[in-house]
PDB file of C-alpha atoms in Angstrom:
ATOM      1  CA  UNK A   1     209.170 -18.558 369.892  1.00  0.00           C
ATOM      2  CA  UNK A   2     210.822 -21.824 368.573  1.00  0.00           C
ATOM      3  CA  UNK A   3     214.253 -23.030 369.954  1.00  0.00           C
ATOM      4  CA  UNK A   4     216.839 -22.468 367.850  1.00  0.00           C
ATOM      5  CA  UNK A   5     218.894 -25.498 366.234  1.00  0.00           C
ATOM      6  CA  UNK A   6     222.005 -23.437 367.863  1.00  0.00           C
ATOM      7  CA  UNK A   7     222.663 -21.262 370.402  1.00  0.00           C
ATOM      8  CA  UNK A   8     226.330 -20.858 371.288  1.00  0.00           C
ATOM      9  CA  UNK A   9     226.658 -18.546 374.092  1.00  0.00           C
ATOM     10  CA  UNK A  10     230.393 -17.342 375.744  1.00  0.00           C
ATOM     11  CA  UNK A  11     232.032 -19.598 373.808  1.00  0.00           C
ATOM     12  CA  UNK A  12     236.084 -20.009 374.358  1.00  0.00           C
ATOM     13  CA  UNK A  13     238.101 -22.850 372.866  1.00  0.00           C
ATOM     14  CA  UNK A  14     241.728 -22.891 372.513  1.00  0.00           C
ATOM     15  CA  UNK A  15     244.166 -25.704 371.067  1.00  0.00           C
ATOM     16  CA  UNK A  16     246.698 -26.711 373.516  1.00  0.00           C
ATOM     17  CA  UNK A  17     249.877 -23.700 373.746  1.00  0.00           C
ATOM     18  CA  UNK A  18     247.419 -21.736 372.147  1.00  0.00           C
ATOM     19  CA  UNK A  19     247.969 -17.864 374.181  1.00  0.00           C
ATOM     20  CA  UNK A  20     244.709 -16.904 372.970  1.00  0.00           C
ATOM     21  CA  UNK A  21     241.429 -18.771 372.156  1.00  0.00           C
ATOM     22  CA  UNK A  22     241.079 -19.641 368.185  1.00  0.00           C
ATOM     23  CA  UNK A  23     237.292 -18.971 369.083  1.00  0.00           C
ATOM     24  CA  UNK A  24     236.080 -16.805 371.294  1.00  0.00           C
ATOM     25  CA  UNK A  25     232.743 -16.074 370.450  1.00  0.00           C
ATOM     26  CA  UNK A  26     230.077 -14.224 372.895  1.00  0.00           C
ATOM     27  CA  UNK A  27     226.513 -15.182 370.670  1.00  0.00           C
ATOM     28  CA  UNK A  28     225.985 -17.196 367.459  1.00  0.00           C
ATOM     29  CA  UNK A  29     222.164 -18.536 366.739  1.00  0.00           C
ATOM     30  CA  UNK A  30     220.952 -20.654 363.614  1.00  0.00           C
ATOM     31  CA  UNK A  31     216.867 -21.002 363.757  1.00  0.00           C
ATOM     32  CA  UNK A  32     214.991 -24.456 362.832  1.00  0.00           C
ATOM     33  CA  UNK A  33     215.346 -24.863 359.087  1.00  0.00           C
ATOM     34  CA  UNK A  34     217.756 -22.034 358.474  1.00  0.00           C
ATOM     35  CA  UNK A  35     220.281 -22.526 356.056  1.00  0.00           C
ATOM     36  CA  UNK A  36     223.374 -20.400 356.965  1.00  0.00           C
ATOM     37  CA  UNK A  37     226.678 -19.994 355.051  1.00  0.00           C
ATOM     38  CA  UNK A  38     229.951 -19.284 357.207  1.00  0.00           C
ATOM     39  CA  UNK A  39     232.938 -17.723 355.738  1.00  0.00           C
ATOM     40  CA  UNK A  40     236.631 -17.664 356.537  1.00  0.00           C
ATOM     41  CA  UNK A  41     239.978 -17.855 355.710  1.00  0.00           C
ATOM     42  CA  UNK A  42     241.665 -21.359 356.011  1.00  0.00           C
ATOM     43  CA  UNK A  43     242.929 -21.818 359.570  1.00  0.00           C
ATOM     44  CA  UNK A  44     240.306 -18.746 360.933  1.00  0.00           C
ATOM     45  CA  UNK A  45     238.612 -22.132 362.689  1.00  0.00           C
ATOM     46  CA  UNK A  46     236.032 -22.872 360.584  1.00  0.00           C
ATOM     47  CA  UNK A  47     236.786 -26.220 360.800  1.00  0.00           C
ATOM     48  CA  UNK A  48     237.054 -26.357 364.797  1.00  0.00           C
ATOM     49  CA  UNK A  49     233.816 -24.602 364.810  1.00  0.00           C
ATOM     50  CA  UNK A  50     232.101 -27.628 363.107  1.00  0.00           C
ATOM     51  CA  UNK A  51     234.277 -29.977 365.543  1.00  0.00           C
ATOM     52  CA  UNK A  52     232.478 -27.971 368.243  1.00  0.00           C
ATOM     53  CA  UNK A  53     228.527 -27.958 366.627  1.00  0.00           C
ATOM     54  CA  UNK A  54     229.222 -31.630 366.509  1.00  0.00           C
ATOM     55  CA  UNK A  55     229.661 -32.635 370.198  1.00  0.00           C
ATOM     56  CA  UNK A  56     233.362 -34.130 368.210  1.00  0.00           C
ATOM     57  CA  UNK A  57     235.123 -31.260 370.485  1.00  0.00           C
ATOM     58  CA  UNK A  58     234.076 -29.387 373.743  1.00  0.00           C
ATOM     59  CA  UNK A  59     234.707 -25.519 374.655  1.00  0.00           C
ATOM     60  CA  UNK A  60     236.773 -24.813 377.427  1.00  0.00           C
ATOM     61  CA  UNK A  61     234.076 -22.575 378.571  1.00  0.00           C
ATOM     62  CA  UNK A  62     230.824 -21.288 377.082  1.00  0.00           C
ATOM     63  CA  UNK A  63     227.312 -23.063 375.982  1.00  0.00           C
ATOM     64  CA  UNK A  64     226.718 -25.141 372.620  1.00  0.00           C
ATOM     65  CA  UNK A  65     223.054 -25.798 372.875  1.00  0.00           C
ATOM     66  CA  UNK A  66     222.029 -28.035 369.323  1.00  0.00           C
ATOM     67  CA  UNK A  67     218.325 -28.544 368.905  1.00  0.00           C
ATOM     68  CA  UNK A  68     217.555 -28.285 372.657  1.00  0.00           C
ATOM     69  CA  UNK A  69     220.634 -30.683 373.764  1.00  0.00           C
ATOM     70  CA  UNK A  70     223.249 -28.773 376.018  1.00  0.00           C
ATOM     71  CA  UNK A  71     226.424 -30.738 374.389  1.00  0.00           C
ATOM     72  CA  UNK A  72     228.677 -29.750 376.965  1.00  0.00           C
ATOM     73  CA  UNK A  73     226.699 -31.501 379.688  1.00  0.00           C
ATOM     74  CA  UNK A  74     227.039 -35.138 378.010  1.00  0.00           C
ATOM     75  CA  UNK A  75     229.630 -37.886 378.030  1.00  0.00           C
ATOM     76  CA  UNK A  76     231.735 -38.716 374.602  1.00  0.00           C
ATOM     77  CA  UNK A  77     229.360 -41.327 374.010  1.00  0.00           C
ATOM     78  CA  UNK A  78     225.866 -39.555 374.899  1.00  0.00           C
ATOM     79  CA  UNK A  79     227.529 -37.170 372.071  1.00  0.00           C
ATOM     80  CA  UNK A  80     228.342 -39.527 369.522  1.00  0.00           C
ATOM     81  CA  UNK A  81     225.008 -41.173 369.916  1.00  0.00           C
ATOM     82  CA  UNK A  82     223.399 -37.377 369.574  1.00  0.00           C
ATOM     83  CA  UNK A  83     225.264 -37.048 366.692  1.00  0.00           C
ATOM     84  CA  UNK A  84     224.386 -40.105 364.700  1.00  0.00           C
ATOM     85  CA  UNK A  85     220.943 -39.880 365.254  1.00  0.00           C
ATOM     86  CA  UNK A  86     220.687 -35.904 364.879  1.00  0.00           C
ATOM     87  CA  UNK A  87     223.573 -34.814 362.543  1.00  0.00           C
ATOM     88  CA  UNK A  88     224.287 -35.188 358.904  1.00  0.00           C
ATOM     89  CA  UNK A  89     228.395 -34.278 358.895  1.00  0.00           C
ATOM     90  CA  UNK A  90     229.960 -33.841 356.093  1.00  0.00           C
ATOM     91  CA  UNK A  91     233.643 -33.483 357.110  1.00  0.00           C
ATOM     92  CA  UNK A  92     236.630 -31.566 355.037  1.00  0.00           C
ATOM     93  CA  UNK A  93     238.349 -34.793 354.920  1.00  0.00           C
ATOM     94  CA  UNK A  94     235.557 -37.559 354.003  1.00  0.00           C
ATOM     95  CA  UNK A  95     236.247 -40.133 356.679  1.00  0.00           C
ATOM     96  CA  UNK A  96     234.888 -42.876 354.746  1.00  0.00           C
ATOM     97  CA  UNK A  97     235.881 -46.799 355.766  1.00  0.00           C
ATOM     98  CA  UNK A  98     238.317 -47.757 352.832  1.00  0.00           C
ATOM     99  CA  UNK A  99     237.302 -51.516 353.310  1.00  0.00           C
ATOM    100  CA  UNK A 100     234.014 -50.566 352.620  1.00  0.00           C
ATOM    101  CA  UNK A 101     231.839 -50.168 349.504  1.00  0.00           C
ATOM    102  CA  UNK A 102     230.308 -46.402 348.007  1.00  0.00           C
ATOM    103  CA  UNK A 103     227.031 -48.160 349.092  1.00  0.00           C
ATOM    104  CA  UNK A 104     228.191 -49.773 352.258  1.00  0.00           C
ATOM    105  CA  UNK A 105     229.918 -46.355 353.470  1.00  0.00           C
ATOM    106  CA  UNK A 106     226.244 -44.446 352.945  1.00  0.00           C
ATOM    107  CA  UNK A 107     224.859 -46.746 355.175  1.00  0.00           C
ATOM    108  CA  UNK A 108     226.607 -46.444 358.216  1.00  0.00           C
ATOM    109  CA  UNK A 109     224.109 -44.083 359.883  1.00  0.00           C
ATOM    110  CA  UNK A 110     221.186 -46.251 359.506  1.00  0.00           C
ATOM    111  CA  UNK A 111     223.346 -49.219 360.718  1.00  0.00           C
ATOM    112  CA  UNK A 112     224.420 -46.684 364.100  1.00  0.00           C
ATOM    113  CA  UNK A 113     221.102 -44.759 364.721  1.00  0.00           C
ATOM    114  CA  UNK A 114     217.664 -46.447 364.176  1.00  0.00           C
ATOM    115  CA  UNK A 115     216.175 -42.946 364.410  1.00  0.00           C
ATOM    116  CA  UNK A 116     218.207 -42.343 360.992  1.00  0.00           C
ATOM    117  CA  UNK A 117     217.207 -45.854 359.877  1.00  0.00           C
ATOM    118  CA  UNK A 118     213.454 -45.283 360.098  1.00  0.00           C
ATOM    119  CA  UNK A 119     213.697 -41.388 358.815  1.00  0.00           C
ATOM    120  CA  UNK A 120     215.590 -43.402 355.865  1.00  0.00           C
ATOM    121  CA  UNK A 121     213.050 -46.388 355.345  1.00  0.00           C
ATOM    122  CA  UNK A 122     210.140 -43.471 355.064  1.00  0.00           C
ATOM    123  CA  UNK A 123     211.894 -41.986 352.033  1.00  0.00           C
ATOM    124  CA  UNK A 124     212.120 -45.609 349.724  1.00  0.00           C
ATOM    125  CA  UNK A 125     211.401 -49.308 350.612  1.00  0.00           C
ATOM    126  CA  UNK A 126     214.305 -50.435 351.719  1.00  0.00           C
ATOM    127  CA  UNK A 127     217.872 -48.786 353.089  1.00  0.00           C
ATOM    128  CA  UNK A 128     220.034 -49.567 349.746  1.00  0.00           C
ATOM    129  CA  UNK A 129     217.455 -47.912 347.792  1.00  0.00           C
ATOM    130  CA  UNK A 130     217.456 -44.665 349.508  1.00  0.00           C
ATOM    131  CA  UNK A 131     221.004 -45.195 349.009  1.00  0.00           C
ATOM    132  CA  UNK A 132     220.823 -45.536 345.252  1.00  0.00           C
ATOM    133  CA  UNK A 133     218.444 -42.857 344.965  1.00  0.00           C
ATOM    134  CA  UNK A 134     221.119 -40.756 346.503  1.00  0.00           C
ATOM    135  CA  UNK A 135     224.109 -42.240 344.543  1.00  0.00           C
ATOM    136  CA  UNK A 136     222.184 -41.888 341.325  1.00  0.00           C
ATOM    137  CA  UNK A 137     221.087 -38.117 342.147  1.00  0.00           C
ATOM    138  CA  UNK A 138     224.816 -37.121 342.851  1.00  0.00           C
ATOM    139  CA  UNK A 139     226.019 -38.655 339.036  1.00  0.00           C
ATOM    140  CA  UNK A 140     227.468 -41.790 340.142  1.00  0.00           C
ATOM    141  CA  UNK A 141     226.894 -44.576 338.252  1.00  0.00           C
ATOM    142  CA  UNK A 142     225.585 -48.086 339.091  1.00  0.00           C
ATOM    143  CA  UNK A 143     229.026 -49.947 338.041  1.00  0.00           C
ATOM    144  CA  UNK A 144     230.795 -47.917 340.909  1.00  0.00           C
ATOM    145  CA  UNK A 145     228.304 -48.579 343.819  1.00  0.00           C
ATOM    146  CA  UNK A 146     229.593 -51.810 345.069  1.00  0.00           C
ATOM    147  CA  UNK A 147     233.243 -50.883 344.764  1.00  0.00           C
ATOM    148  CA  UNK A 148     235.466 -50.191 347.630  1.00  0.00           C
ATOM    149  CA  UNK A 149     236.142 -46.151 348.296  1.00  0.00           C
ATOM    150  CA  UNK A 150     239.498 -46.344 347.609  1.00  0.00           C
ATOM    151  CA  UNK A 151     239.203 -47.114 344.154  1.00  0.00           C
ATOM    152  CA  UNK A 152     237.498 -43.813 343.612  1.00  0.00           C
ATOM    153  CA  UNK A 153     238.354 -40.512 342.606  1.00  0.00           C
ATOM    154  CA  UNK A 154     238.399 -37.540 345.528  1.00  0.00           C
ATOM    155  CA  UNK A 155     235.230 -35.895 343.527  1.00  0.00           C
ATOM    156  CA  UNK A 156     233.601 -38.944 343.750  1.00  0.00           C
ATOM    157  CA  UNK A 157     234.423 -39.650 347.564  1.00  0.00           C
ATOM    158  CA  UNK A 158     233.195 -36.926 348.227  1.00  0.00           C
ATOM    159  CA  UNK A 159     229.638 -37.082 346.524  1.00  0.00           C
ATOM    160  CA  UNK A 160     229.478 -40.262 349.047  1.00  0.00           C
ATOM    161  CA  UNK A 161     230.533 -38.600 351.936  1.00  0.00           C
ATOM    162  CA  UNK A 162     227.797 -36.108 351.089  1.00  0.00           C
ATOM    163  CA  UNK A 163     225.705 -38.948 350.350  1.00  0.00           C
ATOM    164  CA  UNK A 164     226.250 -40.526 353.864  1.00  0.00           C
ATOM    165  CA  UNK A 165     225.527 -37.058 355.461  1.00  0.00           C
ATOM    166  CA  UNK A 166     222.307 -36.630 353.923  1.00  0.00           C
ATOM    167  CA  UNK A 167     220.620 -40.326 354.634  1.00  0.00           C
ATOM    168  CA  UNK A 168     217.994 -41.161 356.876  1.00  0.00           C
ATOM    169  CA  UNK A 169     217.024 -36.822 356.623  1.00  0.00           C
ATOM    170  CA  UNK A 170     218.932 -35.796 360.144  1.00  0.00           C
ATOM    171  CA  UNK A 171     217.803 -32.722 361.423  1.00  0.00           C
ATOM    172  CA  UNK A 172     220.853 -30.549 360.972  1.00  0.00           C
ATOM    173  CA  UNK A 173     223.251 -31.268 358.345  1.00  0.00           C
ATOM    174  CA  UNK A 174     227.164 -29.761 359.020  1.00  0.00           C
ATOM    175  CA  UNK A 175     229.057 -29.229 355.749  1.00  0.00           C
ATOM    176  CA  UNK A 176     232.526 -28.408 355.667  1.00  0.00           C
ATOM    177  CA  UNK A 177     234.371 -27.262 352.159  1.00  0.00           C
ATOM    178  CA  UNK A 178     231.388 -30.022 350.347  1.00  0.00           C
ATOM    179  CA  UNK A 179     232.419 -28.942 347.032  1.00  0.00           C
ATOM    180  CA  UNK A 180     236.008 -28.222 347.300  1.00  0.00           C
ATOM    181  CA  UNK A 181     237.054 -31.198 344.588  1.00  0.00           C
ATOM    182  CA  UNK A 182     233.625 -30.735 342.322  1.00  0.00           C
ATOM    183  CA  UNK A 183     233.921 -29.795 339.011  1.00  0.00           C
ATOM    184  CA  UNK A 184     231.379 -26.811 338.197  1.00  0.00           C
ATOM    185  CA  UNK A 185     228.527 -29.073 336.813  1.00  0.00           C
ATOM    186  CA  UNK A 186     228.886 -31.531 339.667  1.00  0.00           C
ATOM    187  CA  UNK A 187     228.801 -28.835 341.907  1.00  0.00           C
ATOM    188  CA  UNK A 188     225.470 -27.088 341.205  1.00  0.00           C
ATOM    189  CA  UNK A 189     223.754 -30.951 341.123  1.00  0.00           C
ATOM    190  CA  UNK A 190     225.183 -31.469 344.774  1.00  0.00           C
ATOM    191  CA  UNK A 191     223.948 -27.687 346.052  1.00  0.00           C
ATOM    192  CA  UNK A 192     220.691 -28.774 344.890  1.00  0.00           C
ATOM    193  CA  UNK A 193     220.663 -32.092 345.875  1.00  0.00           C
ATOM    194  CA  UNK A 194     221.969 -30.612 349.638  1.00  0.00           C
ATOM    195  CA  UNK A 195     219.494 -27.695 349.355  1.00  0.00           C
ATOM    196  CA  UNK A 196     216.008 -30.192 348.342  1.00  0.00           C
ATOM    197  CA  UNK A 197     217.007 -32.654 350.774  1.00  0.00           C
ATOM    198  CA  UNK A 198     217.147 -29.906 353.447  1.00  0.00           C
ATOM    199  CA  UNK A 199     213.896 -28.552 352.636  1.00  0.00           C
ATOM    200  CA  UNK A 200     212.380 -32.026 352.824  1.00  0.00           C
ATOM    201  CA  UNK A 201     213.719 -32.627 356.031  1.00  0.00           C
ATOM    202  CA  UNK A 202     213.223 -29.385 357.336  1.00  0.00           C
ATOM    203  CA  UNK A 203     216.519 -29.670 358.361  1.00  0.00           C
ATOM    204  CA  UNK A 204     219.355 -26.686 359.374  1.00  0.00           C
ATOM    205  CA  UNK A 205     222.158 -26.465 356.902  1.00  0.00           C
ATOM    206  CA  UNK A 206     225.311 -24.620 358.370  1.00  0.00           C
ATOM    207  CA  UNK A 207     227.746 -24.513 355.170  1.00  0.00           C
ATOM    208  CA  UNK A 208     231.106 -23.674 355.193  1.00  0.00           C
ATOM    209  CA  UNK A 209     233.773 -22.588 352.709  1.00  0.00           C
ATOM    210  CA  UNK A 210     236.704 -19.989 352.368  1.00  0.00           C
ATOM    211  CA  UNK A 211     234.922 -19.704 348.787  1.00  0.00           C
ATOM    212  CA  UNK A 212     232.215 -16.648 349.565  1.00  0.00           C
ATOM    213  CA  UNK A 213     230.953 -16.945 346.053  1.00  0.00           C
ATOM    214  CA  UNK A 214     228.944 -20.344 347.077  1.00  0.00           C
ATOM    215  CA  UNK A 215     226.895 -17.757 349.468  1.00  0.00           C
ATOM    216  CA  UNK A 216     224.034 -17.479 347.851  1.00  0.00           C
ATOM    217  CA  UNK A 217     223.380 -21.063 348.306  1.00  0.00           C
ATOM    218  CA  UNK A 218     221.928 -20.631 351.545  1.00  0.00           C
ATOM    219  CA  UNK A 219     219.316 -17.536 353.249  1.00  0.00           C
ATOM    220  CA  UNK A 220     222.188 -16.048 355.232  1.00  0.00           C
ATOM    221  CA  UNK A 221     225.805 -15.641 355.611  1.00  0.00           C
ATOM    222  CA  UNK A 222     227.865 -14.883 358.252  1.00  0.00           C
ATOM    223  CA  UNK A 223     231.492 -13.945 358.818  1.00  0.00           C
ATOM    224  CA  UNK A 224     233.213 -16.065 361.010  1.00  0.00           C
ATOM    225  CA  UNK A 225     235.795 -13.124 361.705  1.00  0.00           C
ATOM    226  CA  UNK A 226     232.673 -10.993 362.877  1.00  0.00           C
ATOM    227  CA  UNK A 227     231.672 -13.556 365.529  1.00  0.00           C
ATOM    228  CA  UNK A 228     234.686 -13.333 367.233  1.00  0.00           C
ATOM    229  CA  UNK A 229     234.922 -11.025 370.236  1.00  0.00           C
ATOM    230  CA  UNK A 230     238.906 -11.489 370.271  1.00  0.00           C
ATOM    231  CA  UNK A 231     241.002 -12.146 366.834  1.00  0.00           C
ATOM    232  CA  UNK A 232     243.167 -15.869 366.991  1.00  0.00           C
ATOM    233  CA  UNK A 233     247.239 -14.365 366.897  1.00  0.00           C
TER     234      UNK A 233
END
């Protein structure tokens, strides 16, 4: 049998003068390729839960096994370096570099992780146009690619941060609210944008949204309320 992409076993985290664990959760497994959607309400720890797949936080106890790497058992660094060369994250907030171009931004995994850099370089000729192929399949036009972030609008920060997630085809891409400031027609190019580039890669998609209507984007969905062996107070 394969190993899984996750395996999260006993798995406790609490936020500091927290009385009881905001995740507490005894088994949660996502197969090679799988594309799972996880629901919640905001503040359930959705978000934490992604923190936690990432190697960006660690459990006070339990395992968090990603694609055969025991997270918990590396340094902060070991995990950032696991992460740029292994996970496409697509965080709530964006993170991009303001200073930085839409194009520039995209980039910044193949300019971290040569792993991500070759993966990228097997998709077009050169880095910037894998890039552009990106940009141009998420609707964003060729005048804008060269200008800094902050002159954008959230919907299209977001398509880059998406963008940036997706480049040089990491194995498991982590997507937190993707869609939240999409307009409906920009939305459904981005699921299938996420969804082909997946299937390319053979990557894992975990997806996550309060909004359970964007389930049937992905093969299974999950509850994050039925995962937990205790509820958060």
């Amino acid at each position: 049998m394969a190993e899984p992409a996750i395996h999260l076993a006993d798995l406790r985290f609490a936020w500091p003068g927290q009385a009881q664990p905001c995740l507490d959760i005894a088994a949660f497994t996502v197969a090679r390729g799988e594309s799972v959607f996880v629901h919640g309400d905001s503040g359930s720890g959705k978000s934490t839960l992604l923190a936690l797949l990432g190697g960006v936080l660690l459990p006070q106890a339990g395992s968090v096994n990603i694609l055969g790497t025991e997270l918990t058992r590396l340094a902060a660094g070991e995990r950032d370096r696991f992460r740029v060369d292994h996970i496409g994250f697509l965080f709530q907030q964006f993170n991009l570099i303001p200073y930085l171009s839409m194009q520039e931004n995209i980039l910044l995994p193949c300019r971290f992780s040569a792993r991500r850099r070759s993966r990228a370089l097997a998709r077009s000729a050169t880095l910037a146009g894998e890039a552009r192929r990106l940009l141009a399949e998420l609707d964003l036009d060729e005048s804008l690619w060269q200008r800094p972030v902050t002159q954008l609008s959230v919907g299209q920060q977001q398509r880059v941060a998406a963008a940036r997630a997706l480049i040089g085809a990491p194995e498991l891409v982590i997507a937190d609210e993707p869609t939240s400031a999409l307009d409906a027609a920009r939305q459904a190019a981005f699921l299938g944008l996420l969804a082909r580039e997946c299937a390319l890669a053979g990557a894992t998609l975990v997806f996550v949204s309060h909004d359970a209507r964007l389930a049937s984007n992905c093969a299974r969905s999950v509850a994050l309320a039925g995962l937990q062996q205790t509820q958060p107070a």
